[in-house]
XYZ file of C-alpha atoms in Angstrom:
723
model
C 19.955 55.273 -44.817
C 16.531 56.867 -43.486
C 14.690 58.961 -46.128
C 14.312 61.876 -43.659
C 18.183 61.484 -43.595
C 18.315 61.727 -47.388
C 16.440 64.996 -46.974
C 18.729 66.684 -44.916
C 21.709 65.829 -46.213
C 20.645 66.760 -49.585
C 19.164 70.684 -49.378
C 19.891 71.168 -52.511
C 17.613 68.663 -54.309
C 14.380 70.004 -55.732
C 11.361 69.837 -53.609
C 8.387 70.900 -53.120
C 7.570 72.697 -49.826
C 4.077 70.470 -49.652
C 6.563 67.396 -49.639
C 8.109 68.069 -46.251
C 8.392 65.206 -44.088
C 6.680 64.808 -40.747
C 8.084 66.643 -37.623
C 10.177 64.958 -35.148
C 7.402 65.870 -32.590
C 4.878 63.282 -34.351
C 7.826 60.405 -34.073
C 8.199 60.938 -30.378
C 7.499 58.054 -28.588
C 5.141 58.487 -25.638
C 6.425 57.314 -22.383
C 3.661 54.398 -21.926
C 2.041 52.451 -25.045
C -0.806 53.905 -26.971
C -3.693 51.027 -25.680
C -5.604 51.940 -28.943
C -2.527 50.696 -30.922
C -2.143 47.671 -29.123
C -5.459 47.232 -29.693
C -4.793 47.276 -33.945
C -2.149 45.376 -33.344
C -4.100 42.542 -31.638
C -6.469 42.900 -34.476
C -4.495 42.944 -37.376
C -3.428 39.593 -36.190
C -6.219 37.888 -34.689
C -6.021 34.880 -37.013
C -2.891 33.871 -35.634
C -3.354 34.749 -32.180
C -6.539 32.381 -32.611
C -4.793 30.140 -34.612
C -2.120 29.559 -31.785
C -4.308 29.460 -29.200
C -6.699 26.746 -31.127
C -3.155 25.182 -31.573
C -1.671 25.005 -28.148
C -5.410 23.769 -26.525
C -5.750 21.118 -28.992
C -1.795 19.659 -28.280
C -2.529 20.322 -24.517
C -6.147 18.141 -24.744
C -4.689 15.664 -26.964
C -2.123 15.253 -24.512
C -4.101 15.004 -21.515
C -6.593 11.960 -23.280
C -4.096 9.713 -24.553
C -1.956 9.896 -21.374
C -3.145 6.877 -18.837
C -4.371 8.230 -15.356
C -2.035 7.453 -12.458
C -3.131 7.385 -8.951
C -0.890 7.905 -5.848
C -1.084 6.501 -2.401
C 1.388 7.259 0.370
C 1.696 5.855 4.094
C 4.036 7.148 6.767
C 6.315 5.425 9.540
C 7.775 7.086 12.575
C 11.083 5.970 13.234
C 11.349 5.629 17.196
C 13.693 3.378 19.017
C 12.425 1.298 21.612
C 13.838 0.807 24.618
C 13.429 -3.030 26.706
C 9.862 -3.805 27.863
C 11.222 -6.046 30.768
C 14.349 -5.034 33.053
C 15.291 -7.871 35.250
C 18.993 -7.141 35.935
C 19.813 -3.632 38.199
C 22.414 -2.452 35.611
C 20.815 0.672 33.585
C 20.206 -0.068 30.073
C 21.795 2.787 28.062
C 19.175 5.299 26.571
C 18.390 4.592 22.850
C 20.642 6.902 20.481
C 18.700 9.781 18.480
C 18.091 8.663 15.430
C 20.314 11.133 12.792
C 20.539 11.607 9.427
C 22.570 8.365 8.951
C 20.232 6.109 10.380
C 17.072 7.372 8.565
C 19.200 7.534 5.205
C 19.708 3.348 6.091
C 16.114 3.061 7.033
C 14.936 4.498 3.607
C 17.437 1.938 1.693
C 15.988 -0.358 3.691
C 12.480 0.162 3.120
C 12.837 0.498 -0.880
C 15.209 -2.733 -0.802
C 14.366 -5.779 -3.042
C 14.156 -7.693 0.730
C 11.170 -5.891 2.024
C 9.696 -6.109 -1.616
C 9.900 -9.768 -1.901
C 8.278 -9.975 1.792
C 5.297 -7.089 1.040
C 4.517 -9.558 -2.650
C 4.675 -12.751 -0.392
C 1.902 -11.119 2.000
C 0.119 -9.717 -1.211
C -0.080 -13.441 -2.594
C -1.373 -14.230 0.493
C -4.399 -12.287 0.448
C -5.315 -11.688 -2.934
C -5.521 -13.764 -6.128
C -3.182 -13.839 -9.445
C -4.647 -11.164 -11.854
C -4.522 -14.127 -14.470
C -6.177 -16.671 -12.443
C -4.525 -19.635 -10.969
C -2.030 -20.146 -8.147
C 0.938 -17.593 -7.437
C 4.131 -19.290 -8.314
C 7.978 -18.070 -7.383
C 8.313 -16.754 -10.713
C 4.812 -14.971 -10.625
C 5.776 -13.316 -6.961
C 8.966 -12.399 -8.446
C 7.800 -10.272 -10.696
C 5.224 -9.115 -8.422
C 7.706 -7.773 -5.641
C 9.860 -6.115 -9.069
C 6.229 -4.629 -9.776
C 6.087 -3.133 -6.642
C 9.417 -1.681 -6.028
C 9.102 -0.042 -9.238
C 5.868 2.114 -8.013
C 7.626 2.833 -4.844
C 9.366 6.098 -4.218
C 10.761 6.161 -0.182
C 11.667 10.116 1.321
C 11.990 11.380 4.366
C 9.354 13.963 5.660
C 12.055 17.060 5.921
C 14.143 17.000 8.731
C 11.784 14.738 10.820
C 11.868 10.796 11.936
C 8.963 10.561 9.567
C 9.321 8.031 6.286
C 6.577 8.698 3.540
C 6.365 5.600 1.720
C 4.545 6.490 -1.645
C 3.115 4.242 -4.425
C 2.262 6.068 -8.179
C 0.455 3.616 -10.779
C -2.559 2.550 -13.051
C -4.705 0.682 -10.171
C -5.889 2.893 -6.966
C -6.512 -0.180 -5.163
C -3.150 -2.130 -5.860
C -1.036 1.213 -4.960
C -2.817 1.471 -1.664
C -2.279 -2.115 -0.827
C 1.711 -1.498 -2.027
C 2.058 1.199 0.186
C 0.504 -0.304 3.214
C 2.254 -3.664 2.762
C 5.784 -2.239 1.928
C 5.049 -0.576 5.910
C 3.769 -3.224 7.417
C 6.840 -5.384 6.314
C 9.288 -3.116 6.941
C 7.870 -3.425 10.599
C 7.788 -6.880 10.787
C 11.295 -7.447 9.569
C 12.534 -5.816 12.591
C 10.375 -7.769 14.858
C 11.174 -11.006 13.538
C 15.482 -9.930 13.521
C 15.026 -9.263 17.294
C 13.339 -12.582 17.920
C 15.821 -14.292 15.946
C 18.275 -12.841 18.045
C 16.510 -13.086 21.237
C 15.948 -17.243 20.353
C 19.884 -17.743 19.405
C 20.368 -16.031 22.725
C 18.340 -18.217 24.782
C 19.746 -21.336 23.223
C 23.285 -20.650 23.769
C 22.738 -19.779 27.788
C 20.506 -22.625 28.223
C 24.012 -24.579 27.173
C 26.030 -22.732 29.135
C 24.132 -22.539 32.368
C 24.162 -26.643 32.480
C 27.732 -26.181 32.633
C 28.160 -23.666 35.409
C 25.590 -25.471 37.439
C 27.904 -28.523 37.611
C 30.522 -26.740 38.373
C 29.023 -24.742 41.181
C 27.816 -28.564 42.790
C 31.083 -29.811 42.734
C 32.692 -26.896 44.216
C 30.488 -27.003 47.432
C 30.803 -30.430 47.722
C 35.140 -30.077 47.813
C 34.658 -27.400 50.624
C 32.260 -30.222 52.866
C 34.795 -32.762 52.108
C 37.881 -30.519 53.283
C 36.481 -29.816 56.615
C 35.753 -33.419 57.442
C 38.799 -34.404 56.771
C 40.587 -31.342 58.084
C 37.919 -31.253 61.305
C 37.421 -27.738 60.873
C 33.531 -28.626 61.308
C 33.112 -25.899 64.364
C 35.313 -23.035 65.971
C 33.847 -23.168 69.516
C 35.780 -23.534 72.751
C 39.067 -21.892 71.292
C 41.700 -19.433 73.424
C 42.185 -16.433 73.155
C 45.328 -16.955 70.757
C 42.585 -19.479 68.244
C 40.240 -16.582 68.712
C 42.993 -14.015 67.565
C 44.027 -16.325 65.096
C 40.474 -16.877 64.387
C 39.555 -13.328 63.827
C 42.200 -13.061 61.834
C 41.730 -16.023 59.922
C 38.119 -14.771 59.356
C 39.474 -11.628 57.836
C 42.415 -13.201 56.080
C 39.689 -16.032 54.844
C 37.796 -12.969 53.650
C 40.408 -11.181 51.972
C 41.875 -14.217 50.299
C 38.543 -15.155 49.409
C 37.468 -11.678 47.788
C 40.853 -12.269 46.230
C 40.346 -15.643 44.931
C 36.522 -14.351 43.708
C 38.308 -11.552 42.033
C 41.140 -14.328 40.275
C 38.267 -16.520 39.364
C 36.419 -13.995 37.619
C 39.650 -12.744 35.987
C 40.843 -16.476 35.391
C 37.659 -17.198 34.214
C 37.728 -14.641 31.584
C 41.294 -15.150 30.608
C 40.389 -18.656 29.869
C 37.805 -17.656 27.746
C 39.451 -15.264 26.013
C 42.068 -18.191 25.331
C 39.725 -20.429 24.531
C 39.024 -17.803 21.148
C 35.675 -17.104 22.701
C 36.447 -12.927 22.986
C 35.011 -12.814 26.367
C 31.627 -13.306 24.945
C 30.515 -15.054 28.717
C 32.818 -13.240 30.843
C 30.779 -12.509 34.255
C 31.757 -8.807 34.550
C 31.587 -8.676 30.652
C 27.911 -9.854 30.703
C 26.931 -7.199 33.246
C 28.450 -4.417 31.343
C 25.273 -2.718 29.676
C 27.432 -0.886 27.095
C 28.326 -4.642 26.056
C 24.831 -5.539 26.144
C 23.550 -2.848 24.057
C 26.784 -3.621 21.488
C 25.829 -7.373 21.763
C 21.976 -6.758 20.439
C 23.481 -4.442 17.457
C 26.236 -7.301 16.682
C 23.333 -9.814 16.200
C 20.805 -8.048 14.021
C 23.636 -6.932 11.914
C 24.793 -10.746 11.771
C 20.971 -11.365 10.800
C 20.852 -8.520 8.081
C 24.230 -9.799 7.110
C 22.947 -13.570 6.550
C 20.355 -12.736 4.819
C 21.924 -10.191 2.516
C 24.587 -12.958 1.945
C 21.915 -15.534 1.172
C 20.111 -13.412 -1.216
C 22.484 -11.352 -3.324
C 25.830 -13.307 -2.501
C 29.188 -12.552 -1.194
C 29.951 -9.716 -3.804
C 26.959 -7.355 -3.130
C 27.737 -3.719 -1.909
C 25.310 -3.973 0.888
C 26.998 -7.142 2.464
C 30.259 -4.842 2.183
C 28.520 -2.348 4.253
C 27.091 -4.931 6.849
C 30.196 -6.633 6.883
C 32.083 -3.268 7.832
C 29.196 -2.381 10.399
C 29.808 -5.535 12.175
C 33.625 -5.542 12.591
C 33.109 -2.000 13.933
C 30.623 -3.213 16.802
C 32.981 -6.173 17.518
C 35.924 -3.978 17.722
C 34.124 -1.631 20.179
C 32.678 -4.961 22.287
C 36.784 -5.582 22.312
C 37.196 -2.454 23.759
C 34.683 -2.822 26.335
C 36.025 -6.380 26.986
C 39.455 -5.042 27.554
C 38.353 -2.168 29.877
C 36.587 -4.482 31.804
C 39.663 -7.398 32.375
C 41.990 -4.414 33.079
C 39.402 -3.121 36.354
C 39.575 -6.692 37.212
C 43.263 -7.047 37.048
C 43.237 -3.443 39.504
C 41.078 -5.077 41.863
C 42.622 -8.361 42.052
C 46.281 -6.105 43.003
C 44.058 -4.515 45.775
C 42.511 -7.836 47.051
C 46.413 -9.056 46.835
C 47.860 -6.203 49.239
C 45.107 -6.544 51.502
C 45.871 -10.555 51.730
C 49.239 -9.377 52.145
C 48.888 -7.325 55.012
C 46.403 -9.640 57.138
C 49.478 -12.486 56.451
C 51.869 -10.281 58.468
C 49.470 -9.614 61.268
C 49.017 -13.442 61.613
C 52.256 -14.321 61.385
C 52.891 -13.807 65.341
C 50.272 -15.953 66.446
C 50.590 -18.247 63.864
C 53.028 -20.619 65.851
C 50.672 -23.062 67.615
C 48.299 -22.870 65.412
C 49.861 -23.405 62.002
C 48.520 -26.759 61.499
C 45.082 -25.728 61.802
C 45.714 -22.951 59.899
C 47.226 -24.476 56.964
C 44.036 -26.483 57.196
C 41.638 -23.148 57.319
C 43.456 -21.780 54.391
C 42.860 -24.835 51.870
C 39.264 -24.493 53.181
C 39.618 -20.493 52.243
C 40.690 -21.510 48.813
C 38.003 -24.207 48.387
C 35.814 -21.507 49.543
C 36.838 -19.062 46.907
C 36.723 -21.759 44.173
C 32.914 -22.087 45.177
C 31.748 -18.315 45.693
C 33.166 -17.549 41.950
C 31.402 -20.796 40.611
C 28.233 -19.813 42.551
C 28.424 -16.194 41.440
C 29.080 -17.154 37.503
C 26.010 -19.367 38.088
C 23.575 -16.883 39.414
C 24.666 -14.113 36.661
C 23.731 -16.867 33.797
C 20.845 -17.369 35.467
C 19.481 -14.016 35.638
C 20.480 -13.296 32.269
C 18.290 -16.641 31.352
C 15.444 -14.984 33.192
C 15.776 -12.137 31.204
C 15.846 -13.250 27.856
C 13.146 -15.604 28.773
C 10.743 -12.990 29.916
C 11.555 -10.794 26.548
C 10.856 -13.204 24.589
C 7.623 -12.743 22.296
C 7.629 -8.660 23.386
C 9.742 -7.888 20.791
C 9.164 -4.080 19.655
C 10.247 -2.754 16.230
C 11.762 0.511 16.476
C 9.239 2.101 13.967
C 5.649 2.770 13.839
C 3.161 3.043 11.350
C 2.354 6.665 11.503
C -0.281 7.097 8.867
C -1.870 4.114 6.383
C -2.487 4.571 3.042
C -6.196 5.436 1.740
C -7.348 4.311 -1.741
C -7.204 7.144 -3.994
C -10.479 8.402 -5.697
C -8.575 11.146 -8.017
C -5.466 10.501 -10.218
C -2.362 12.646 -9.427
C -1.762 12.625 -13.223
C -2.928 14.390 -15.773
C -3.942 16.724 -13.317
C -6.682 18.096 -15.500
C -7.507 21.419 -13.653
C -3.631 22.328 -13.314
C -2.880 20.950 -17.022
C -6.195 23.361 -18.101
C -5.012 26.536 -16.615
C -1.457 25.961 -17.856
C -2.414 25.372 -20.914
C -4.948 28.622 -21.466
C -1.990 30.311 -19.899
C 0.568 28.990 -22.563
C -2.149 29.515 -25.247
C -2.282 32.916 -24.447
C 1.170 33.413 -23.657
C 2.394 31.718 -26.859
C -0.885 33.934 -29.326
C 0.913 36.900 -27.892
C 4.364 36.038 -28.383
C 3.504 34.964 -31.863
C 1.580 38.819 -32.504
C 5.259 39.907 -31.163
C 7.003 37.885 -33.478
C 4.889 38.325 -36.633
C 4.746 42.258 -35.809
C 8.996 41.859 -35.251
C 9.210 40.050 -39.190
C 6.621 41.714 -40.664
C 8.004 43.383 -43.846
C 5.307 45.507 -45.449
C 3.667 48.388 -44.805
C 0.239 47.947 -42.718
C -0.935 51.338 -41.548
C -1.057 54.894 -41.509
C 1.309 55.087 -38.515
C 3.940 53.241 -40.606
C 4.063 55.913 -43.646
C 4.252 58.495 -41.234
C 6.443 57.305 -38.133
C 8.264 54.553 -40.234
C 9.071 56.109 -43.554
C 7.947 59.817 -42.225
C 6.233 60.517 -45.442
C 2.582 62.029 -45.958
C -0.216 59.000 -45.617
C -2.033 59.713 -48.880
C -5.022 57.276 -48.160
C -5.585 53.701 -49.040
C -7.205 51.890 -51.812
C -9.162 48.839 -50.993
C -9.527 45.884 -52.729
C -12.773 45.712 -55.011
C -13.928 42.317 -52.852
C -13.691 43.910 -49.303
C -14.760 47.220 -50.195
C -18.247 44.868 -51.330
C -18.853 43.390 -48.089
C -21.308 40.335 -49.068
C -22.013 41.709 -52.554
C -20.438 40.342 -55.755
C -19.575 41.399 -58.985
C -18.322 40.212 -62.637
C -17.030 43.821 -63.096
C -12.779 44.817 -63.409
C -12.089 47.178 -60.670
C -11.637 49.952 -63.379
C -15.061 49.274 -64.496
C -16.759 49.064 -61.401
C -15.479 52.133 -60.518
C -17.850 53.537 -63.808
C -20.789 51.681 -63.070
C -20.695 52.235 -59.509
C -19.218 55.881 -59.024
C -21.114 56.461 -55.668
C -19.610 53.339 -54.103
C -17.173 52.704 -51.407
C -14.271 51.843 -53.683
C -14.829 54.957 -56.180
C -14.644 56.858 -52.721
C -11.173 56.037 -52.124
C -9.945 57.197 -55.340
C -11.850 60.710 -54.880
C -10.439 60.846 -51.654
C -6.930 60.525 -52.842
C -7.474 63.079 -55.761
C -8.833 65.388 -53.306
C -5.320 64.888 -51.155
C -3.443 65.615 -54.276
C -5.318 68.617 -55.018
C -5.394 69.850 -51.792
C -2.041 70.058 -50.439
C -0.042 72.746 -50.061
C 1.871 74.097 -52.454
C 1.182 75.193 -56.419
C -1.809 73.655 -58.205
C -0.613 70.742 -59.247
C -1.345 69.570 -63.500
C 0.762 66.814 -63.675
C 0.543 63.882 -61.322
C 3.034 60.858 -62.035
C 2.483 57.676 -60.213
C 4.675 54.843 -59.456
C 5.631 52.164 -57.182
C 9.045 50.270 -55.853
C 8.228 47.136 -57.860
C 6.176 45.566 -59.811
C 2.291 44.282 -59.314
C 1.677 46.600 -56.264
C -1.790 47.935 -58.234
C -0.248 51.087 -59.890
C -1.797 50.926 -63.153
C -5.071 49.956 -61.651
C -4.884 52.974 -58.837
C -3.836 55.108 -61.944
C -6.664 54.258 -64.305
C -9.414 54.119 -61.405
C -7.942 58.035 -60.372
C -8.071 58.751 -63.604
C -11.700 57.937 -64.735
C -13.149 59.462 -61.304
C -11.536 62.604 -61.976
C -12.735 62.609 -65.414
C -16.570 61.491 -64.405
C -16.637 64.806 -62.241
C -16.057 67.209 -65.504
C -12.197 67.820 -65.018
C -10.366 67.525 -68.394
C -8.506 64.726 -67.446
C -5.803 63.017 -69.740
C -3.947 59.465 -68.462
C -0.204 59.087 -69.998
C 0.547 55.577 -70.057
C 4.606 56.158 -69.498
C 5.227 52.455 -68.593
C 6.406 51.280 -71.840
C 7.602 47.986 -71.534
C 4.177 47.053 -69.748
C 1.355 48.896 -71.011
C -0.802 48.051 -68.668
C -3.225 51.162 -68.936
C -3.120 50.665 -72.596
C -4.114 47.189 -72.447
C -6.814 47.800 -69.652
C -8.598 50.950 -71.620
C -8.055 49.064 -74.726
C -6.188 51.909 -76.431
C -6.585 51.441 -80.597
C -4.421 51.423 -83.312
C -3.587 54.381 -84.089
C -0.715 57.020 -83.980
C 0.457 56.793 -80.101
C 2.810 58.280 -77.520
C 5.810 56.994 -79.655
C 4.443 59.471 -82.796
C 3.787 61.993 -80.500
C 7.471 62.187 -78.359
C 9.069 61.859 -81.869
C 6.831 65.043 -83.404
C 5.373 63.062 -86.137
C 1.567 63.448 -84.488
C 0.172 66.062 -83.332
C -1.585 65.423 -79.756
C -5.095 65.355 -80.867
C -4.707 62.470 -83.075
C -2.608 60.260 -80.766
C -5.158 60.847 -77.826
C -7.811 58.081 -77.481
C -11.024 58.797 -75.525
C -12.784 56.506 -73.255
C -16.676 56.505 -74.018
C -17.538 54.720 -70.749
C -16.006 58.099 -68.552
C -14.520 60.775 -70.827
C -11.157 60.231 -70.074
C -8.379 60.977 -72.465
C -6.003 58.312 -73.162
C -2.001 58.818 -74.662
C -0.810 55.480 -74.724
C 0.867 53.085 -76.827
C -0.188 50.189 -79.163
C 3.121 48.204 -78.827
C 6.368 47.798 -76.500
C 9.360 49.418 -77.786
C 11.077 47.165 -80.536
C 14.945 48.985 -80.430
C 16.853 50.332 -77.494
C 15.657 54.075 -78.510
C 14.285 55.734 -74.924
C 11.516 58.317 -76.129
C 11.107 59.688 -72.525
C 14.240 61.693 -71.925
C 14.196 64.981 -70.237
C 13.833 67.381 -73.136
C 10.977 65.385 -74.760
C 9.169 64.652 -71.680
C 9.387 68.436 -69.973
C 7.730 69.552 -73.473
C 4.819 67.441 -73.892
C 4.152 68.247 -70.143
C 3.918 72.096 -70.823
C 2.089 71.294 -74.474
C -0.253 68.778 -71.936
C -1.072 71.634 -69.307
C -2.355 73.715 -71.722
C -4.851 71.216 -72.656
C -6.028 69.650 -69.477
C -6.776 70.068 -66.125
C -5.376 66.908 -64.523
C -2.922 65.047 -66.125
C -2.238 61.649 -64.434
C 1.467 59.644 -65.479
C 0.990 55.858 -65.214
C 4.917 55.219 -65.123
C 6.904 51.636 -64.527
C 8.347 50.644 -61.201
C 11.377 52.736 -59.806
C 13.455 50.868 -58.754
C 13.553 48.502 -62.123
C 13.539 50.994 -64.905
C 15.413 54.346 -64.877
C 13.550 56.648 -67.166
C 10.593 56.751 -64.225
C 12.605 59.080 -62.421
C 13.135 61.816 -65.576
C 9.335 60.851 -65.331
C 8.733 61.957 -61.735
C 11.663 64.974 -61.545
C 9.235 67.105 -64.247
C 5.889 66.077 -63.030
C 4.490 68.559 -60.707
C 3.659 65.897 -57.863
C 4.453 62.430 -57.123
C 2.105 59.630 -55.755
C 3.830 56.678 -54.177
C 2.157 53.467 -54.257
C 2.859 50.080 -52.277
C 1.163 47.121 -51.695
C -0.344 46.800 -48.599
C 1.462 44.562 -46.037
C 3.829 43.112 -48.784
C 6.258 45.412 -49.871
C 9.370 45.769 -47.529
C 10.472 49.134 -46.004
C 13.968 48.642 -47.598
C 12.081 48.648 -51.091
C 10.169 51.508 -50.098
C 12.661 53.771 -48.928
C 15.094 53.143 -51.739
C 12.705 54.099 -54.081
C 11.751 57.352 -51.913
C 15.486 58.086 -52.101
C 16.396 57.478 -55.643
C 13.263 60.144 -56.713
C 14.438 62.509 -53.776
C 17.842 62.230 -55.079
C 16.566 63.118 -58.958
C 14.677 65.977 -57.422
C 11.369 64.555 -57.820
C 8.197 66.105 -55.703
C 7.037 63.293 -53.645
C 3.124 64.380 -52.007
C 2.920 61.517 -50.492
C 1.988 57.757 -50.337
C -1.061 55.547 -50.546
C -1.438 52.234 -49.700
C -2.931 49.473 -52.896
C -5.133 46.426 -52.224
C -6.301 46.673 -48.742
C -8.589 44.199 -46.981
C -10.717 47.062 -45.293
C -12.643 44.137 -43.438
C -9.677 44.027 -41.191
C -9.883 47.765 -40.797
C -7.525 47.939 -37.695
C -5.463 46.674 -40.386
C -4.849 50.687 -41.388
C -5.257 51.726 -38.136
C -8.191 53.892 -36.248
C -6.727 57.183 -38.110
C -7.846 55.847 -41.578
C -11.150 56.472 -43.030
C -11.504 52.094 -42.999
C -11.535 51.921 -39.573
C -15.010 53.636 -39.479
C -15.928 51.844 -42.724
C -19.464 50.317 -41.117
C -20.137 53.653 -39.559
C -20.561 54.976 -43.154
C -22.085 52.158 -45.008
C -25.191 54.209 -45.703
C -23.473 56.903 -47.975
C -22.384 54.578 -50.739
C -24.050 52.774 -53.180
C -22.358 49.767 -54.120
């Protein structure tokens, strides 16, 4: 529970008007933080901030110095399917399909494959010697291919048809060569595949063309021999019937020739299918541009499958992909061939209908010319066969010319858009970016450290803490003697230094506290109890110094050492072996015999010779009240050094009967909860708390006490003090 709440909930507690807490308006939080307060917070944590900044910058610099520089080089290829450079047939080639995402992804996988890496390593070995000397072996080339592949990153440039090939490594020349070789070998691999496919097609056509030529010559020879045997060499001099029959025969011959041609093409196709060729060399099928394109894809895929099977074996996943793609292409070819065969059958049916019609018209005039007609029919059959053989031969011959023209003119489906240059600066570590990140990170972590330190700090550090967090009046701050001297040095103890240097900054701190105590609102204070929440907070030193400073200014001052167990003030002032506080409280010794006079300051001291040896507590309310009444008659100021409140119960009795109570807390040390507990106990006992003072303050860090305290301006008042 906060001290302010304790005050409000216990209106019956004994309080002095001067002990009132600060008004709520004093603790009202402004809308924006006070810049001065922010600066104070920063100043008091400056060492922590600088330590964090130096640590972060040191770690950043150490990391940068221990990192191996990495260089990066990139080349780019543009996927651009090429059309055939030479066209020797009248059949239009299909336009190249637009590259889609699947095609680009396939090319990315191909560029980053071990096959291209092996080709790149082989090309690199041809132009550069091994780094360890000697010659390139298969093992060295395999290691080189693996190393080059590990340096590579292949990505697509957005949604474009550009593929970026990036190499990153320690050697700038090697990464540039790697990126360029992967691009070059990827394109050369496409050319090699097309060249091999064209060579295989040429060899097949060359073999088949010789067979077709023999068939065409044999068919033409059979026609000539049949004409000679049946006297069908000339048709001049015939009768009208002969002319009519001749005309009908001519028309029928044409129709039959057409039918024979179509049947021949259909028969040739069916015969090819029967032999298991799948219609690969069907004349009508070979004339299809669609099948031609599919055959080209089939050859390319078959070559890739053969390469993958030879390199990786039959169980590699890529081989399965290529086999599936090859099956799809062959299925498409078969579907196209089936369509062509269906068209051939329809053409044969139409030709058959025409032949039947002409044969019916010719029936009336065929009696006299039956023998001649039969001979002519046989001739027509031979002509049809000869024409079919000639047509097939001419088609194969045209395809052979086309393949011959294309050999050596194969074009890849990609071009190098950008070649990699040898990088001059490393990409990792990026010193500029790293320095910026280090500075920003150091500042951020430094500020975060200040925030954490402020959140975790336990003790009271500033006047603002006393007034706004504890809601107590700020009585001042007692500096450490070392910080008050600055660069000067002394062997005096603090309680002796105040006597030897009464005009020093250290002595002025106690005069400032005494002025606060004497000028505070309310009745004149005669008995001032000085206490703290915990031991070792500078309570005894403050009491002795405050009493000596007051006595040296001429006031009749008495210091009462009420800390019976520790006897701190008695030991500091070397209280002699004489009647002491115990004898005085027991009524065995008058006041003047129990008081010891400090020769250095004229201070009167009522102390103890030794700690208590029994359970009897002399500091009961009646005795303490009577003692204070007598002391007020003989002294102007009575300063009582008490035991810590939280540990010793009789301190609350002394504080309740004193005119005023000064609370002390060690700067940056004692927790707020301990101070609140001390104040709550004293308020509950009716003590008149005047204020709280900070002890053992390092005034060199003047911002720690806030710009509202005198030590915030200590440097400006150096000329007023004699240290």
